XYZ file of C-alpha atoms in Angstrom:
251
model
C 4.060 -38.805 -52.128
C 5.024 -35.246 -50.844
C 2.849 -35.741 -47.768
C 4.689 -39.131 -47.055
C 7.986 -37.653 -47.162
C 6.974 -34.616 -45.021
C 5.457 -37.231 -42.419
C 8.793 -39.177 -42.535
C 10.838 -35.990 -42.048
C 8.757 -35.215 -39.000
C 9.187 -38.703 -37.684
C 12.900 -38.472 -38.059
C 13.101 -35.101 -36.557
C 11.020 -36.296 -33.683
C 13.479 -39.248 -33.250
C 16.516 -37.184 -33.576
C 15.085 -34.783 -30.606
C 14.320 -37.718 -28.571
C 17.968 -38.966 -28.984
C 19.550 -35.612 -28.278
C 17.313 -35.327 -24.965
C 18.235 -38.916 -24.051
C 22.014 -38.047 -24.556
C 21.583 -34.658 -22.466
C 19.802 -36.490 -19.918
C 22.357 -39.261 -19.615
C 25.235 -36.689 -19.497
C 23.488 -34.768 -16.671
C 22.967 -37.900 -14.747
C 26.550 -38.617 -15.165
C 27.607 -35.277 -14.170
C 25.621 -35.530 -10.921
C 27.108 -38.930 -10.049
C 30.714 -37.773 -10.885
C 30.194 -34.568 -8.573
C 29.007 -36.802 -5.873
C 31.989 -38.991 -6.303
C 34.254 -36.168 -5.943
C 32.819 -35.030 -2.786
C 32.344 -38.492 -1.349
C 36.095 -39.190 -2.021
C 36.984 -35.927 -0.364
C 34.865 -36.819 2.663
C 36.309 -40.365 2.879
C 39.780 -39.186 2.717
C 39.340 -36.667 5.416
C 37.438 -39.186 7.740
C 40.360 -41.455 7.495
C 43.086 -39.057 8.233
C 40.925 -37.585 11.167
C 41.455 -40.895 12.969
C 45.095 -40.081 13.037
C 44.994 -36.393 13.511
C 47.930 -35.287 15.755
C 46.961 -34.403 19.407
C 48.634 -31.574 21.020
C 50.373 -32.729 24.297
C 51.177 -30.881 27.298
C 54.510 -29.775 25.752
C 52.609 -28.163 22.834
C 53.877 -30.476 20.171
C 51.993 -32.843 17.736
C 53.121 -36.046 19.508
C 53.934 -39.538 17.969
C 50.613 -39.387 15.797
C 52.659 -37.557 13.274
C 54.793 -40.494 12.520
C 51.502 -42.130 11.012
C 50.846 -39.263 8.813
C 54.558 -39.083 7.774
C 54.398 -42.871 7.051
C 51.536 -42.193 4.575
C 53.202 -39.312 3.090
C 56.723 -37.819 3.969
C 55.745 -34.449 2.670
C 53.045 -33.798 5.431
C 54.436 -30.925 7.275
C 51.532 -29.666 9.580
C 47.924 -29.891 10.544
C 45.442 -27.021 10.219
C 41.979 -26.728 12.111
C 39.777 -23.590 12.225
C 37.055 -23.792 15.092
C 33.516 -24.129 14.185
C 34.106 -24.907 10.438
C 35.173 -28.263 8.610
C 38.599 -27.046 7.843
C 40.490 -29.864 9.666
C 43.281 -31.227 7.477
C 46.993 -32.138 7.087
C 49.277 -29.765 5.355
C 51.582 -30.972 2.469
C 54.447 -29.220 0.639
C 55.475 -30.410 -2.925
C 58.058 -29.447 -5.081
C 56.112 -26.713 -6.861
C 52.554 -25.092 -6.545
C 51.008 -27.797 -8.754
C 52.113 -30.694 -6.825
C 49.134 -31.132 -4.558
C 46.362 -29.165 -6.584
C 44.949 -32.484 -7.761
C 46.742 -35.018 -5.682
C 45.551 -36.219 -2.290
C 47.739 -37.120 0.754
C 47.966 -40.707 -0.424
C 49.561 -39.711 -3.722
C 46.501 -40.490 -5.673
C 44.801 -38.210 -8.298
C 41.871 -36.210 -6.879
C 40.205 -33.249 -8.095
C 39.777 -32.222 -4.414
C 43.602 -32.005 -4.161
C 45.150 -31.403 -0.730
C 45.698 -28.506 1.571
C 49.387 -27.376 0.758
C 52.078 -24.860 1.731
C 53.549 -22.318 -0.758
C 56.908 -23.780 -1.997
C 58.648 -20.407 -1.176
C 57.922 -21.144 2.646
C 60.053 -23.460 4.695
C 58.375 -26.634 6.011
C 59.253 -25.777 9.629
C 56.707 -22.733 9.567
C 59.477 -20.443 10.923
C 58.876 -17.783 8.206
C 57.325 -14.484 9.187
C 54.539 -15.164 6.676
C 53.479 -18.677 5.790
C 50.912 -19.237 3.094
C 48.705 -22.226 2.541
C 46.157 -23.018 -0.081
C 43.088 -25.357 -0.748
C 40.422 -25.734 -3.292
C 37.187 -24.026 -2.921
C 34.391 -26.883 -2.612
C 30.880 -26.803 -1.621
C 29.522 -29.199 1.172
C 32.120 -27.665 3.515
C 34.939 -29.591 1.854
C 38.562 -28.421 1.755
C 38.652 -24.606 2.007
C 34.996 -24.046 1.085
C 34.420 -22.922 4.627
C 36.438 -19.791 4.113
C 33.351 -18.434 2.542
C 31.859 -18.300 6.112
C 34.236 -15.546 7.155
C 32.718 -13.274 4.471
C 29.682 -12.955 6.640
C 30.473 -10.351 9.131
C 28.757 -11.997 12.050
C 30.638 -15.106 11.601
C 33.986 -13.347 11.167
C 33.460 -11.389 14.464
C 32.336 -14.532 16.427
C 35.028 -17.102 15.166
C 38.392 -16.110 15.532
C 40.430 -19.227 16.606
C 42.132 -22.240 15.172
C 45.262 -24.408 15.634
C 48.208 -25.158 13.677
C 50.020 -28.373 14.718
C 53.583 -29.310 13.660
C 55.451 -32.325 14.490
C 57.553 -30.364 17.049
C 55.317 -27.568 18.326
C 51.952 -25.948 17.880
C 50.335 -22.603 17.555
C 47.009 -20.933 18.521
C 45.621 -19.100 15.478
C 43.926 -15.650 15.943
C 42.166 -14.705 12.788
C 42.408 -10.970 12.184
C 41.668 -10.311 8.612
C 39.336 -11.526 5.790
C 40.256 -10.229 2.109
C 39.114 -10.676 -1.508
C 42.090 -10.043 -3.613
C 43.206 -11.156 -7.152
C 45.560 -14.248 -7.576
C 48.168 -11.807 -8.779
C 48.223 -9.637 -5.689
C 51.955 -9.764 -4.632
C 51.199 -8.558 -1.159
C 49.625 -11.844 -0.399
C 50.994 -14.334 -3.007
C 54.727 -13.618 -2.636
C 55.323 -14.417 0.856
C 59.206 -14.307 0.721
C 59.034 -10.459 0.501
C 57.880 -10.309 4.197
C 60.694 -12.669 5.644
C 62.285 -9.942 7.575
C 59.408 -7.563 8.128
C 55.638 -7.951 8.085
C 54.688 -4.332 8.666
C 53.817 -4.033 4.877
C 51.471 -6.826 5.047
C 49.864 -5.463 7.928
C 49.397 -2.074 6.425
C 47.943 -3.863 3.190
C 45.712 -5.798 5.515
C 44.575 -2.579 7.131
C 43.834 -0.870 3.762
C 42.183 -3.828 1.879
C 40.485 -6.176 4.353
C 36.694 -6.668 4.226
C 36.700 -7.259 7.921
C 39.449 -6.721 10.424
C 40.331 -7.153 14.066
C 42.502 -4.243 15.044
C 43.280 -5.262 18.303
C 45.033 -8.378 16.866
C 46.965 -6.231 14.321
C 48.178 -4.252 17.252
C 49.244 -7.440 19.148
C 51.241 -8.458 16.022
C 52.948 -5.008 15.915
C 53.849 -5.369 19.464
C 55.378 -8.933 19.114
C 59.190 -9.431 19.114
C 58.961 -11.965 16.434
C 55.465 -11.870 14.790
C 54.338 -14.495 12.672
C 51.228 -14.557 10.228
C 49.533 -17.530 8.631
C 47.489 -16.943 5.250
C 44.809 -19.341 3.985
C 43.738 -18.866 0.402
C 41.119 -20.387 -1.764
C 39.317 -19.498 -5.053
C 36.295 -17.071 -5.071
C 33.468 -16.486 -7.544
C 33.111 -12.878 -6.720
C 34.904 -11.728 -9.769
C 37.237 -13.239 -12.338
C 40.539 -14.502 -10.687
C 39.304 -13.624 -7.184
C 40.690 -15.268 -4.115
C 39.233 -15.309 -0.568
C 42.175 -14.937 2.075
C 42.392 -15.143 5.751
C 45.084 -13.899 7.735
C 45.931 -15.217 11.340
C 48.377 -14.424 14.044
C 50.396 -17.410 14.972
C 50.891 -17.574 18.715
C 53.177 -20.296 20.234
C 51.565 -22.657 22.534
């Protein structure tokens, strides 16, 4: 009798373990499928938007194609491109910092979110220091490619980009790559540099992983210097952020 009970217990344990493995396998399969859907959705949205990407005309502005973007979402305020990366997206600005963290340009829920401008900045990008954010994603999605600039060779060889606005555009000259905490006020309180960016330049010189000193010198010589910051999450340490700083040169 005891032997039968023991055998039954063994059978039940085996069945239980099989069920656990089945559930874990199903969950893993779902997680892989769900992750694929997130990246596929981000890719589809970008592909659709690239078809109506503003083209800089001879006068340096974004042309009529901004009308198509604004028809999709009236909170589109610009378009950012970094050369030799997959960073090529519209920029939005919502009522607060959370507005576009999990919302795409169409207003739909999306874990990929959107590229967005700090609410402390004005949408005309006339501030001395403007800051934009994007999720860190693998497969070169959103601001995942900011990681590329953490490699010295890539940083040294890739220094250009474009910021397109409805009425004008800028050439971007990337001059600093930094790794900071999300509470770093020098980076994440753009309003403090409204009148003078010298403190921001000093912070970059003291803390950048890599720096183009000639571009910093050019900024110091500018009559009305402007800097664009790009920020995304990093896995280097708890609460880490990868940040690029670029000189904004009117076209």
